[in-house]
mmCIF file of C-alpha atoms in Angstrom:
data_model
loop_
_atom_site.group_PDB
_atom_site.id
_atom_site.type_symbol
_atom_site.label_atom_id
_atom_site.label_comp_id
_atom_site.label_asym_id
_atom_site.label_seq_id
_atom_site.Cartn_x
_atom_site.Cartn_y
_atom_site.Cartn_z
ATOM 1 C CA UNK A 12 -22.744 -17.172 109.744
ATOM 2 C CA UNK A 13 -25.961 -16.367 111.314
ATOM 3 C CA UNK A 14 -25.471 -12.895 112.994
ATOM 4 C CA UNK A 15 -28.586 -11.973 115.648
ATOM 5 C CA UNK A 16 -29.169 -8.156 117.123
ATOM 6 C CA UNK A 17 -30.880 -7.492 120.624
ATOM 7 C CA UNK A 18 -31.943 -4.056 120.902
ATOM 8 C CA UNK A 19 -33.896 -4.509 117.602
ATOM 9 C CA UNK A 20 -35.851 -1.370 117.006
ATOM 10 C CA UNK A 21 -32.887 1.324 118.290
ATOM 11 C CA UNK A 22 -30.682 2.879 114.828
ATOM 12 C CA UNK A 23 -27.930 1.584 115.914
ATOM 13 C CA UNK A 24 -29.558 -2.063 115.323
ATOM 14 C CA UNK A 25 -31.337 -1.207 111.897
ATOM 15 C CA UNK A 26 -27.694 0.190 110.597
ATOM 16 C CA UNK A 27 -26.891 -3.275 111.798
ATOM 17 C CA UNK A 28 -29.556 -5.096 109.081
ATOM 18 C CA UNK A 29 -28.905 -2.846 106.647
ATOM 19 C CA UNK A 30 -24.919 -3.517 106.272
ATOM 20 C CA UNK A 31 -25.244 -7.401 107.321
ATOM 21 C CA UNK A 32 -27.815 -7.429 104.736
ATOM 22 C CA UNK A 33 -25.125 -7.386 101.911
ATOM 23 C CA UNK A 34 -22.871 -9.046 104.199
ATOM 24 C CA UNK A 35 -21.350 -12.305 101.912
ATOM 25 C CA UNK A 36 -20.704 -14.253 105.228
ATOM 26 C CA UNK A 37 -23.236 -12.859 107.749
ATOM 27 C CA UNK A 38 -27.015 -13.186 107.322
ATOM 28 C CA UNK A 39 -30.018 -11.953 109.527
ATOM 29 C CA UNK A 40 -30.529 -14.580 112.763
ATOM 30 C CA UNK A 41 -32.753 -13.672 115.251
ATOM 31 C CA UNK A 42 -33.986 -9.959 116.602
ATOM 32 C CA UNK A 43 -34.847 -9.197 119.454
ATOM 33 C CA UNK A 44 -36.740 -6.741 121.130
ATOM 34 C CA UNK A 45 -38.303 -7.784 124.482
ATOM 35 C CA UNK A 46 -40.566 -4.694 124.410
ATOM 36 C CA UNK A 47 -42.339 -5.719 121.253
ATOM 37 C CA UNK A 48 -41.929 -9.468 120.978
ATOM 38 C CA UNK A 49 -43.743 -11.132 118.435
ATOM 39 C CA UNK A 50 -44.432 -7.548 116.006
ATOM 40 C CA UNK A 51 -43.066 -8.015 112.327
ATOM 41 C CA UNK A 52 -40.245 -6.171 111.713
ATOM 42 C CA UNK A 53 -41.074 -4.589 109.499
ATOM 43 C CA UNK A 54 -44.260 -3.242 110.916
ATOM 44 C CA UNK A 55 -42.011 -1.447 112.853
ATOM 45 C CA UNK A 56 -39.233 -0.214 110.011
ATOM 46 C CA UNK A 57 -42.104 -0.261 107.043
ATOM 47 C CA UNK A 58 -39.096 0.710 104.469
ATOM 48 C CA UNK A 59 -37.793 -3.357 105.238
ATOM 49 C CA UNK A 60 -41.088 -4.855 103.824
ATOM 50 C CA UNK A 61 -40.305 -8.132 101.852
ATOM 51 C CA UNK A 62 -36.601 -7.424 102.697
ATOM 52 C CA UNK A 63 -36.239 -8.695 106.436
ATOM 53 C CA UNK A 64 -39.586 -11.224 106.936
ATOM 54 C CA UNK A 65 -39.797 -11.872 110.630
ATOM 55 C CA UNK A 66 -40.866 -11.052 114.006
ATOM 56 C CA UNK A 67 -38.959 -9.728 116.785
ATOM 57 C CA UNK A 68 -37.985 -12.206 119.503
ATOM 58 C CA UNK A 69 -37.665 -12.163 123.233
ATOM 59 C CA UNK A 70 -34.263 -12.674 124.677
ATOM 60 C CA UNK A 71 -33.824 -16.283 124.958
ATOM 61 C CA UNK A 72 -29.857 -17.503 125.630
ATOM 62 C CA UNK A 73 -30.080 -20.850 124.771
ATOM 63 C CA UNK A 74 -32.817 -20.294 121.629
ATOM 64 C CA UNK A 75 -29.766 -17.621 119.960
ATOM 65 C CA UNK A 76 -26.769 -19.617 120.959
ATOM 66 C CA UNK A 77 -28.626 -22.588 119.345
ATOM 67 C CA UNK A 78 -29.864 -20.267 115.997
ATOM 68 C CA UNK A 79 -26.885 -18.085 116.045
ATOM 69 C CA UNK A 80 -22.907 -17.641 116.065
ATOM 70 C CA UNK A 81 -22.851 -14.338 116.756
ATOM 71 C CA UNK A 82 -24.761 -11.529 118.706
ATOM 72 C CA UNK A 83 -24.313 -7.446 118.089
ATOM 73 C CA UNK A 84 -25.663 -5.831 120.944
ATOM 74 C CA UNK A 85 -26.776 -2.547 120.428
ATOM 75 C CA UNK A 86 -29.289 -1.970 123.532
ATOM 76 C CA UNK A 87 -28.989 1.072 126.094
ATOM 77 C CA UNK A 88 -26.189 0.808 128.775
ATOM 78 C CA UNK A 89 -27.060 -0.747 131.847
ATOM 79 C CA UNK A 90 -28.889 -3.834 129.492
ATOM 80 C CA UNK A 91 -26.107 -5.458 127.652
ATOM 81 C CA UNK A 92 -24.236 -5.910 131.255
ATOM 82 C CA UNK A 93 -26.326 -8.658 132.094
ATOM 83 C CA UNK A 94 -27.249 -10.467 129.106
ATOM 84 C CA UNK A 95 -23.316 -10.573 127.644
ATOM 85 C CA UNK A 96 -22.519 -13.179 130.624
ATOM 86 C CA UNK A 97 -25.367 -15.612 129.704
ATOM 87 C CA UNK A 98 -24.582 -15.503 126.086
ATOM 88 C CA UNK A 99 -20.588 -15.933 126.260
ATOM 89 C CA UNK A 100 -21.152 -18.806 128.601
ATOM 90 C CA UNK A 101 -23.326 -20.565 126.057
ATOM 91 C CA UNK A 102 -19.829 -19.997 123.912
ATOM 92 C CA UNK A 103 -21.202 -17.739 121.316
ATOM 93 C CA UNK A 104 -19.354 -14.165 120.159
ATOM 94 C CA UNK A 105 -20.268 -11.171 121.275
ATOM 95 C CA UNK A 106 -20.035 -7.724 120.160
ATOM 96 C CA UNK A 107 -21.475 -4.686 122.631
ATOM 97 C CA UNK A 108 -22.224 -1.770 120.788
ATOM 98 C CA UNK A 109 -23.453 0.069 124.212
ATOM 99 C CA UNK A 110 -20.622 1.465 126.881
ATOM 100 C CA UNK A 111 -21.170 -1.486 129.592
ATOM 101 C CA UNK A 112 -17.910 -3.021 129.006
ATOM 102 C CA UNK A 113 -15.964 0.578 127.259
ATOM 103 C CA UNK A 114 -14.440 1.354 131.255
ATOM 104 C CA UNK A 115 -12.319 -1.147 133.039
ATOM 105 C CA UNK A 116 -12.650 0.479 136.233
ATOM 106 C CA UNK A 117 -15.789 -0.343 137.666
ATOM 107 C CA UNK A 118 -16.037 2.676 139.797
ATOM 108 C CA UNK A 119 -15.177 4.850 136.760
ATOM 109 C CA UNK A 120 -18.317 3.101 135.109
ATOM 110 C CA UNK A 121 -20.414 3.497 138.182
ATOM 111 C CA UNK A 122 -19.752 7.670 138.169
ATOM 112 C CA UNK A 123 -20.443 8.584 134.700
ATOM 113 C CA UNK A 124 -22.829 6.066 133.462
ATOM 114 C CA UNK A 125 -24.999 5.924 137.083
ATOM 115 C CA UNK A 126 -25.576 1.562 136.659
ATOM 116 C CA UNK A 127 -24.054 -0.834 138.851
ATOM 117 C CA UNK A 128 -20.993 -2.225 136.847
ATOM 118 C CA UNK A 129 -20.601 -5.459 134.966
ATOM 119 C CA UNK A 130 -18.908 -8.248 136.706
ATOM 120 C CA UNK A 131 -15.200 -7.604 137.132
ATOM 121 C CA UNK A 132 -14.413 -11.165 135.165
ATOM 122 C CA UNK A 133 -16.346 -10.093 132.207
ATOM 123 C CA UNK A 134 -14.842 -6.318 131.999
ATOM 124 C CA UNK A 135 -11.017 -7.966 131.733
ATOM 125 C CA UNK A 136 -12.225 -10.445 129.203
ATOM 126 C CA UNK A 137 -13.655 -7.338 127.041
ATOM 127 C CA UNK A 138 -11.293 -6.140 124.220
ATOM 128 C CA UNK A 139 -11.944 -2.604 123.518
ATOM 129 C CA UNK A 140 -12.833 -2.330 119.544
ATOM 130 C CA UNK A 141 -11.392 0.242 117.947
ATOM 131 C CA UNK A 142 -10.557 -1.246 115.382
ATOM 132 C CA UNK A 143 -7.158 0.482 113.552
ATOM 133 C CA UNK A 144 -5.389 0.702 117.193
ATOM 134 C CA UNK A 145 -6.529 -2.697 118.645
ATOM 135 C CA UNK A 146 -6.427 -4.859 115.521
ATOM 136 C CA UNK A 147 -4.879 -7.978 116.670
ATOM 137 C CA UNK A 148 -6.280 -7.826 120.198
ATOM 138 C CA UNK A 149 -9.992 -7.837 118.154
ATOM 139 C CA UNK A 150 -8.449 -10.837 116.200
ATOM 140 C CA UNK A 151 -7.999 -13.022 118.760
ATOM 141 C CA UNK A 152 -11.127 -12.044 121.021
ATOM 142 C CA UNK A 153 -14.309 -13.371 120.965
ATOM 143 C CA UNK A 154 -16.222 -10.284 122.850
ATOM 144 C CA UNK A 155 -15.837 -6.994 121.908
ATOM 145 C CA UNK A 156 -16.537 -3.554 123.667
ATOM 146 C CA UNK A 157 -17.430 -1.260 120.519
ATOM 147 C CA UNK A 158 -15.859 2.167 120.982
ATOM 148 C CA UNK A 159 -18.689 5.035 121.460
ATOM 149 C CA UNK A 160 -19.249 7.373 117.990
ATOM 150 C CA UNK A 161 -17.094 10.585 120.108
ATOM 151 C CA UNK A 162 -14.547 8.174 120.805
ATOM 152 C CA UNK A 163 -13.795 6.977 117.524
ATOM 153 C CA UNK A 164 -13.865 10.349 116.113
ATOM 154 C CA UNK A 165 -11.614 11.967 118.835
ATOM 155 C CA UNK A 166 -9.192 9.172 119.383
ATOM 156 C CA UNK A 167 -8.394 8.027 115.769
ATOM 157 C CA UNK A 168 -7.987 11.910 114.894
ATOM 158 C CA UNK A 169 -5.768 12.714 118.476
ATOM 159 C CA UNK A 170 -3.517 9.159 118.682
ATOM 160 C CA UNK A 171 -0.936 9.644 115.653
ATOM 161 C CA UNK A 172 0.273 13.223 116.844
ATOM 162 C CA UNK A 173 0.212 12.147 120.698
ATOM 163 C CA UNK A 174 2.552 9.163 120.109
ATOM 164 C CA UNK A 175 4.804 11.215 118.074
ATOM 165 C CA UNK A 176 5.429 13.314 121.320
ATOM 166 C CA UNK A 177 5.165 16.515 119.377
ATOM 167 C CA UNK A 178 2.221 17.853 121.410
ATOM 168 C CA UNK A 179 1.799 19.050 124.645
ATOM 169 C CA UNK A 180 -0.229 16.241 126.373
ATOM 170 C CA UNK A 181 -1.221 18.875 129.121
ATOM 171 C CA UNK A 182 -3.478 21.079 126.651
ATOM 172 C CA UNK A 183 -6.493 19.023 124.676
ATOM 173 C CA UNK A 184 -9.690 20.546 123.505
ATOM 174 C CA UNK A 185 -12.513 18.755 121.812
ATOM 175 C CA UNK A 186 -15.154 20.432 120.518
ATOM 176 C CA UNK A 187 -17.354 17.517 119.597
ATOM 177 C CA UNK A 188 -21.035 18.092 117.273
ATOM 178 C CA UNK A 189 -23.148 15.442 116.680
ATOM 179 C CA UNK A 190 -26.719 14.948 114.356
ATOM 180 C CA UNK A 191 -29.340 13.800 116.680
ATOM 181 C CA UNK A 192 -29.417 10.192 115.406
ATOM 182 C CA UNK A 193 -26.777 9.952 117.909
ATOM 183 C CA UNK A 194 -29.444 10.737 120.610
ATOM 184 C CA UNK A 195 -31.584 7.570 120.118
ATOM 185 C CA UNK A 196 -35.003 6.612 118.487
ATOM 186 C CA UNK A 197 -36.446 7.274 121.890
ATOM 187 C CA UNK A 198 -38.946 10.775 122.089
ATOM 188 C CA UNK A 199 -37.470 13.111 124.570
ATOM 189 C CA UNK A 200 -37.056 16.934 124.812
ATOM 190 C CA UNK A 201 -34.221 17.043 123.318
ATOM 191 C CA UNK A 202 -34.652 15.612 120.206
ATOM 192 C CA UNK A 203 -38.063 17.145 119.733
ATOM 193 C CA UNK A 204 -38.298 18.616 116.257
ATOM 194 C CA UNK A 205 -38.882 22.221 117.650
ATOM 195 C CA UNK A 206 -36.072 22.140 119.682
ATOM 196 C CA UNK A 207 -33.719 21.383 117.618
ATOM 197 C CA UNK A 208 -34.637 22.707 114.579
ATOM 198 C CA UNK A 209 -32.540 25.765 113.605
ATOM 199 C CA UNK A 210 -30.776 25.907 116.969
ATOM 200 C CA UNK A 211 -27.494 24.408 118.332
ATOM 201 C CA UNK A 212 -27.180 23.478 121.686
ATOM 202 C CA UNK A 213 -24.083 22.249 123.577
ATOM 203 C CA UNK A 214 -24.749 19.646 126.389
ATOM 204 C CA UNK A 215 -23.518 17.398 129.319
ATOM 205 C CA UNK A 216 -20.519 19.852 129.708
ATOM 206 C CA UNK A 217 -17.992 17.950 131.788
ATOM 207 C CA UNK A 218 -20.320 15.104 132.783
ATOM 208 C CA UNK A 219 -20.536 13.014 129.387
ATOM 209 C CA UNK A 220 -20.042 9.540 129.573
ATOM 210 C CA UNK A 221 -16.974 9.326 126.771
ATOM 211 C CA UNK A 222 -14.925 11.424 128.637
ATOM 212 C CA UNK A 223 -13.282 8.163 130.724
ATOM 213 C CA UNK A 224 -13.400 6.529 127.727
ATOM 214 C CA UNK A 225 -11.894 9.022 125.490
ATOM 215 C CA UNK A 226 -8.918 9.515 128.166
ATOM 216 C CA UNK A 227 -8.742 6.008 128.871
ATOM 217 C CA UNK A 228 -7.242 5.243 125.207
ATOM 218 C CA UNK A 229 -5.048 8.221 125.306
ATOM 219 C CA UNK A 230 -3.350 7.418 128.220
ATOM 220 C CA UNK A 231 -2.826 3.280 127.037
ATOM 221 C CA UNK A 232 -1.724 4.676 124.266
ATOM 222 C CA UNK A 233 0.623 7.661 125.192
ATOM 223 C CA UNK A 234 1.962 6.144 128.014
ATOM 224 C CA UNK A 235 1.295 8.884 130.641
ATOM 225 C CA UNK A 236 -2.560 9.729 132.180
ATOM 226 C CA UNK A 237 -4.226 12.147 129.697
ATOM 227 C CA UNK A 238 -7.121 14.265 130.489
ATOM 228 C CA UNK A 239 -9.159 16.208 128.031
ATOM 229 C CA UNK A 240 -11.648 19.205 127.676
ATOM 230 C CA UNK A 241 -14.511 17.876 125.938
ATOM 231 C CA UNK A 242 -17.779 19.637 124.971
ATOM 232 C CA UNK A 243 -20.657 18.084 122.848
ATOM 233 C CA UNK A 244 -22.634 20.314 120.781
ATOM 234 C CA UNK A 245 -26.324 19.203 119.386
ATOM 235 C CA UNK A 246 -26.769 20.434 115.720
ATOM 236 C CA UNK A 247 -29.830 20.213 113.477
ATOM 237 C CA UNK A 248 -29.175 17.382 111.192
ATOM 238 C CA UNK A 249 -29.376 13.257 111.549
ATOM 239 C CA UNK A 250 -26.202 11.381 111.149
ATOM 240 C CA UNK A 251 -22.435 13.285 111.410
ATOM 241 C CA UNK A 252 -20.264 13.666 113.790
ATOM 242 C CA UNK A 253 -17.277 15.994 113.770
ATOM 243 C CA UNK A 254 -14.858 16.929 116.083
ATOM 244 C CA UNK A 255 -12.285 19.731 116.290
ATOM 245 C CA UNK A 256 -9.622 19.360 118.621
ATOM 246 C CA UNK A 257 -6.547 21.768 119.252
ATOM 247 C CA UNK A 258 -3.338 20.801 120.831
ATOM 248 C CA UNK A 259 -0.412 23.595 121.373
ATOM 249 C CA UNK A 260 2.934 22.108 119.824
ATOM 250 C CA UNK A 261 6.019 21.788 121.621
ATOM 251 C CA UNK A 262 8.315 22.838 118.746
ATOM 252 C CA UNK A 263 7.933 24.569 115.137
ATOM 253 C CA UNK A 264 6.323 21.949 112.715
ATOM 254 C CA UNK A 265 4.315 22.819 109.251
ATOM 255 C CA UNK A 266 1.015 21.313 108.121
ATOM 256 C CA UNK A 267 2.670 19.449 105.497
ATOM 257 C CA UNK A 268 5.136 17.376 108.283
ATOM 258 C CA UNK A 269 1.961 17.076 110.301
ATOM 259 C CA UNK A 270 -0.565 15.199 107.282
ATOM 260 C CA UNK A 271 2.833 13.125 106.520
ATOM 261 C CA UNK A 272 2.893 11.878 110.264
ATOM 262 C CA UNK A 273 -0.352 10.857 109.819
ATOM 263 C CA UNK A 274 -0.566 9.113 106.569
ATOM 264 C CA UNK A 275 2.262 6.955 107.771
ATOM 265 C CA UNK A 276 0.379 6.446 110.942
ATOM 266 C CA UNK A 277 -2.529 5.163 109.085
ATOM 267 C CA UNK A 278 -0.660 4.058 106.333
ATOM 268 C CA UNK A 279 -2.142 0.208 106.089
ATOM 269 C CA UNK A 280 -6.007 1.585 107.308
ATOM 270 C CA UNK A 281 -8.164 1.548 104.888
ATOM 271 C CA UNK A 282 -11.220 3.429 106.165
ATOM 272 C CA UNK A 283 -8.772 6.166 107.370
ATOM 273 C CA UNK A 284 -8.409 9.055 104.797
ATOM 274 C CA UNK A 285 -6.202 12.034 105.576
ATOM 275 C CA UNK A 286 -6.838 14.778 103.453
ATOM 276 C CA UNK A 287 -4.299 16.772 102.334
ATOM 277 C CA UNK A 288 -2.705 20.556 103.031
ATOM 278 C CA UNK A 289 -5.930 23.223 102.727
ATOM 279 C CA UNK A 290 -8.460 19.615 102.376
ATOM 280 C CA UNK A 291 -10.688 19.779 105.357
ATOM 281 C CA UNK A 292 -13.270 17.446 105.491
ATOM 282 C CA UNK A 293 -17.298 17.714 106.076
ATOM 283 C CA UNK A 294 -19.726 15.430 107.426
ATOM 284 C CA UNK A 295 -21.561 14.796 104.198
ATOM 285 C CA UNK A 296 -18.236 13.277 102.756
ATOM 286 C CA UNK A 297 -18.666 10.108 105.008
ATOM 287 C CA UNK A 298 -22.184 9.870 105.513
ATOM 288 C CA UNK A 299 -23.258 5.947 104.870
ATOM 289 C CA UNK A 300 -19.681 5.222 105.155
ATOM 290 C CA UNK A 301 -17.210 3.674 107.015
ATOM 291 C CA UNK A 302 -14.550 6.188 106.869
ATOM 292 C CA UNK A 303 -13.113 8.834 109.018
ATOM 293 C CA UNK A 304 -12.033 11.706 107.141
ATOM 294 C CA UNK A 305 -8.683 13.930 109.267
ATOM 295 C CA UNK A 306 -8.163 16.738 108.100
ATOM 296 C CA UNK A 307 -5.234 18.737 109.889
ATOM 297 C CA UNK A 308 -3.956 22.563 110.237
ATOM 298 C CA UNK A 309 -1.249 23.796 111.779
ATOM 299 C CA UNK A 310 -1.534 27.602 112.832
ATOM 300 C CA UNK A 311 2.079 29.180 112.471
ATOM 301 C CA UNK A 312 1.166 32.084 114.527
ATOM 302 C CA UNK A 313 0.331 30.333 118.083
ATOM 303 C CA UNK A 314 1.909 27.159 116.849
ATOM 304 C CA UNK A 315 -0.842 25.414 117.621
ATOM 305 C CA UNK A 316 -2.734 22.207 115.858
ATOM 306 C CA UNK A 317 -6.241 21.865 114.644
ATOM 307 C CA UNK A 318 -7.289 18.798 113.551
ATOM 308 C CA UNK A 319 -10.867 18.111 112.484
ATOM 309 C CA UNK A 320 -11.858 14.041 112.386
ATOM 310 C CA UNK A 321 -15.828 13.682 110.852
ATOM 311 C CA UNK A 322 -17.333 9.993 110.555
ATOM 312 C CA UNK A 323 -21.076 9.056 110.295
ATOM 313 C CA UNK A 324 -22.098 8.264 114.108
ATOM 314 C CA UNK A 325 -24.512 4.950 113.177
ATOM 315 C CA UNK A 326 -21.928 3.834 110.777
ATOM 316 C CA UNK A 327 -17.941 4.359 111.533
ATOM 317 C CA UNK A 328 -19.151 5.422 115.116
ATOM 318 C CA UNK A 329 -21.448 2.217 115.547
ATOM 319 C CA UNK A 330 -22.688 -0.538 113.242
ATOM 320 C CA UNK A 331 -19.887 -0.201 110.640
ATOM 321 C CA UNK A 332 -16.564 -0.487 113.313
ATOM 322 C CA UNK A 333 -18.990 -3.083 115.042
ATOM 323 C CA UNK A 334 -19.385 -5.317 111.132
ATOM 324 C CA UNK A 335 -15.162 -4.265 111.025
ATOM 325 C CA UNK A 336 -14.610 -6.089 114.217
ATOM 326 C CA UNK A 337 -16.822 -9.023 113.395
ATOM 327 C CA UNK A 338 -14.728 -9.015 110.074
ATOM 328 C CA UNK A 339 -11.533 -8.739 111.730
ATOM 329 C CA UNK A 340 -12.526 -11.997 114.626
ATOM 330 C CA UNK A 341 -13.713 -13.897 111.953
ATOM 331 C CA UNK A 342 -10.371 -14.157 109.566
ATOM 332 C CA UNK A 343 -12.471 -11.953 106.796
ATOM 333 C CA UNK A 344 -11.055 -9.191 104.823
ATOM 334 C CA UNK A 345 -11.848 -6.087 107.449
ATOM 335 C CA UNK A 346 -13.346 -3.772 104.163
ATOM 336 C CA UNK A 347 -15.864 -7.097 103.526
ATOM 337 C CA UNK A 348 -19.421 -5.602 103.272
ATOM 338 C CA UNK A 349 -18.591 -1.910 104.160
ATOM 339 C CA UNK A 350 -17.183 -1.251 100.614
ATOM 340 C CA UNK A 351 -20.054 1.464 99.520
ATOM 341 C CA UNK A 352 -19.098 5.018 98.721
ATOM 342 C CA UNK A 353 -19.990 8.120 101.071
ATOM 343 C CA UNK A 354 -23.751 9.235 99.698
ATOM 344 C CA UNK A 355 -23.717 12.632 98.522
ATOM 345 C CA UNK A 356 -25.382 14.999 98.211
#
C-alpha cells in the first residue's frame, strides 16, 4: 500500500519514512512539501541519501488519491483542516497527525488553537486515535485524529485508575516535560541552542492546546466532566516525554493493588508496559520505541498516587500510534513494523 506524507520536512514526517520504511505493507508514495516543491529529499534530510530517491511534491488531491491509498498528515494545525476534506472526498484514508480534528467542539478548537475550525461534518466523521482505548472505533474508520504526544502520555497513564473509581476525579496534576523535538524543526527562541541548553523552562501555563484534549478523553471515558492542572516543562534533550501526575485516593490502597489494576487494564496492549513495585521508568527506556512505560507509587502517608507515564514524543506520541492506527484500519497485526527495541544508551 502506497502510504504518502504532506508536511514532508517537519520530524514528525521523517519519523514517518523512517518506520514505513521497514513497513512489510506500506511503502514511500508521494511527499509533499509545498514550501520546497521539487528539492530532493534528501537534500533536505542528507542522512536518507540512496535510501528515499525523490523530490518533494506540491499538494495535488487528485495526483495522491491517484498514486496513493493512504495519506499521514503531519503539517502544523490550521493546514491539515483544509486539505483532509479534498482528500477524503477523492475516497482515500486519512490519518492527521496535527490537532485540527483532536476537539469536537468547534468553539473549544477556536479558543486554544486561535484557527477557524474544520467543518462541523468532517470533525464528527474524525475518530480520535488513541489507539489502546479506541481500538475498534480506529478499525472501522477511515480518518483518524492522532492523539497529541501529552495526551497519549497523560491519558494512557490517568484512564485505568479513573475508571476504577478509586480516585478523586476533583484533584489531577500533570506535570508534563518534554525534549524539544516536540517543539518543531522550525528556528524560534525557544528552541535556540542557548536557551535551552542547561536550563529548564516551564511554558504555556494554563493556555496549552492539550488541555481540551486531555480532559476531553477523561471525561468520555469516566463518565463525568474532568478538568485537570497541567503544566509543560521544556528540558534540554531531543525526544522524551514524561509525565507525573498525582491523584489523592478515596480509600486505603497499596502500590501492589494499584500496578495489578493496571496490568489487567492493559492486559491485551502490547506497547503498554507497567513496571512493577519500586520500577519507575525513564525516558531513555522508550526512546525509538513504541511503548509507554507506567510506572506507579502509592504514598501511604497522604494516600495519594503518583504515577509517572514516559513515551518517545515523535514515536508513541506521533508517527508510531499514527503507523498503529494505519495497522489497526488496515486488518494488520497492530505491532507490524514498530517491533524494534528501545535504543539505549
Amino acid at each position: 500500500m502506497k502510504a504518502a506524507i504532506i508536511g514532508g520536512t517537519g520530524y514528525g514526517s521523517i519519523e514517518l519514512v523512517r518506520l514505513i520504511n521497514k513497513h512489510p505493507y506500506l511503502e514511500i508514495g508521494s511527499v509533499v512539501s509545498n514550501s520546497q516543491a521539487g528539492v530532493q529529499f534528501s537534500d533536505v534530510y542528507p542522512h536518507l541519501s540512496n535510501i528515499v530517491v525523490q523530490p518533494l511534491e506540491k499538494f495535488d488531491a487528485n495526483r495522491l488519491s491517484e498514486e496513493n491509498e493512504i495519506v499521514f498528515l503531519a503539517t502544523p494545525s490550521g493546514i491539515s483542516s483544509k486539505l483532509v476534506p479534498e482528500l477524503l472526498e477523492k475516497g482515500i484514508k486519512c490519518i492527521d497527525l496535527s490537532g485540527d480534528f483532536r476537539l469536537r467542539s468547534s468553539v473549544e478548537y477556536e479558543t486554544w488553537y486561535k484557527h477557524t475550525s474544520p467543518d462541523e461534518k468532517y470533525l464528527k466523521q474524525a475518530v480520535y486515535g488513541l489507539s489502546e482505548i479506541y481500538k475498534e472505533d480506529i478499525r472501522e474508520s477511515i480518518f483518524i485524529s492522532n492523539p497529541g504526544c501529552y495526551p497519549t502520555a497523560a491519558n494512557l497513564g490517568l484512564l485505568p485508575i479513573l475508571q476504577s473509581k478509586l480516585a478523586d476525579e476533583k484533584f489531577i496534576i500533570i506535570d508534563a516535560k518534554s525534549g524539544v523535538s516536540g517543539a518543531g524543526r522550525g528556528l524560534s527562541l525557544t528552541s535556540h541552542y542557548s536557551e535551552i541548553n542547561e536550563n529548564l523552562k516551564a511554558y504555556k501555563l494554563g493556555k496549552h492546546q492539550h488541555i481540551p484534549e486531555i480532559e476531553q478523553v477523561l471525561s468520555d471515558e469516566s463518565g463525568i466532566p474532568i478538568t485537570v492542572t497541567f503544566t509543560t516543562h521544556l528540558v534540554p534533550m531531543t525526544r522524551g516525554i514524561m509525565c507525573t501526575m498525582y491523584l489523592n485516593l478515596k480509600e486505603k490502597i497499596s502500590t501492589k493493588k494499584v500496578i495489578d489494576l493496571y496490568k489487567q487494564f492493559y492486559q491485551e496492549s502490547h506497547f503498554i508496559r507497567v513496571r512493577p513495585e519500586g520500577n519507575i521508568p525513564s525516558t531513555k527506556e522508550v526512546m525509538g520505541s513504541n511503548f509507554c512505560d507506567i510506572g506507579l507509587h502509592v504514598d501511604e502517608r497522604t494516600n495519594r498516587l503518583t504515577v509517572i507515564s514516559v513515551i518517545d514524543n515523535l514515536v508513541k506520541g506521533a508517527a508510531g500510534q499514527a503507523i498503529q492506527n494505519a495497522n489497526l484500519m488496515n486488518g494488520w497485526d497492530e505491532q507490524t513494523g514498530l517491533t524494534d527495541l528501545p535504543m539505549y544508551p
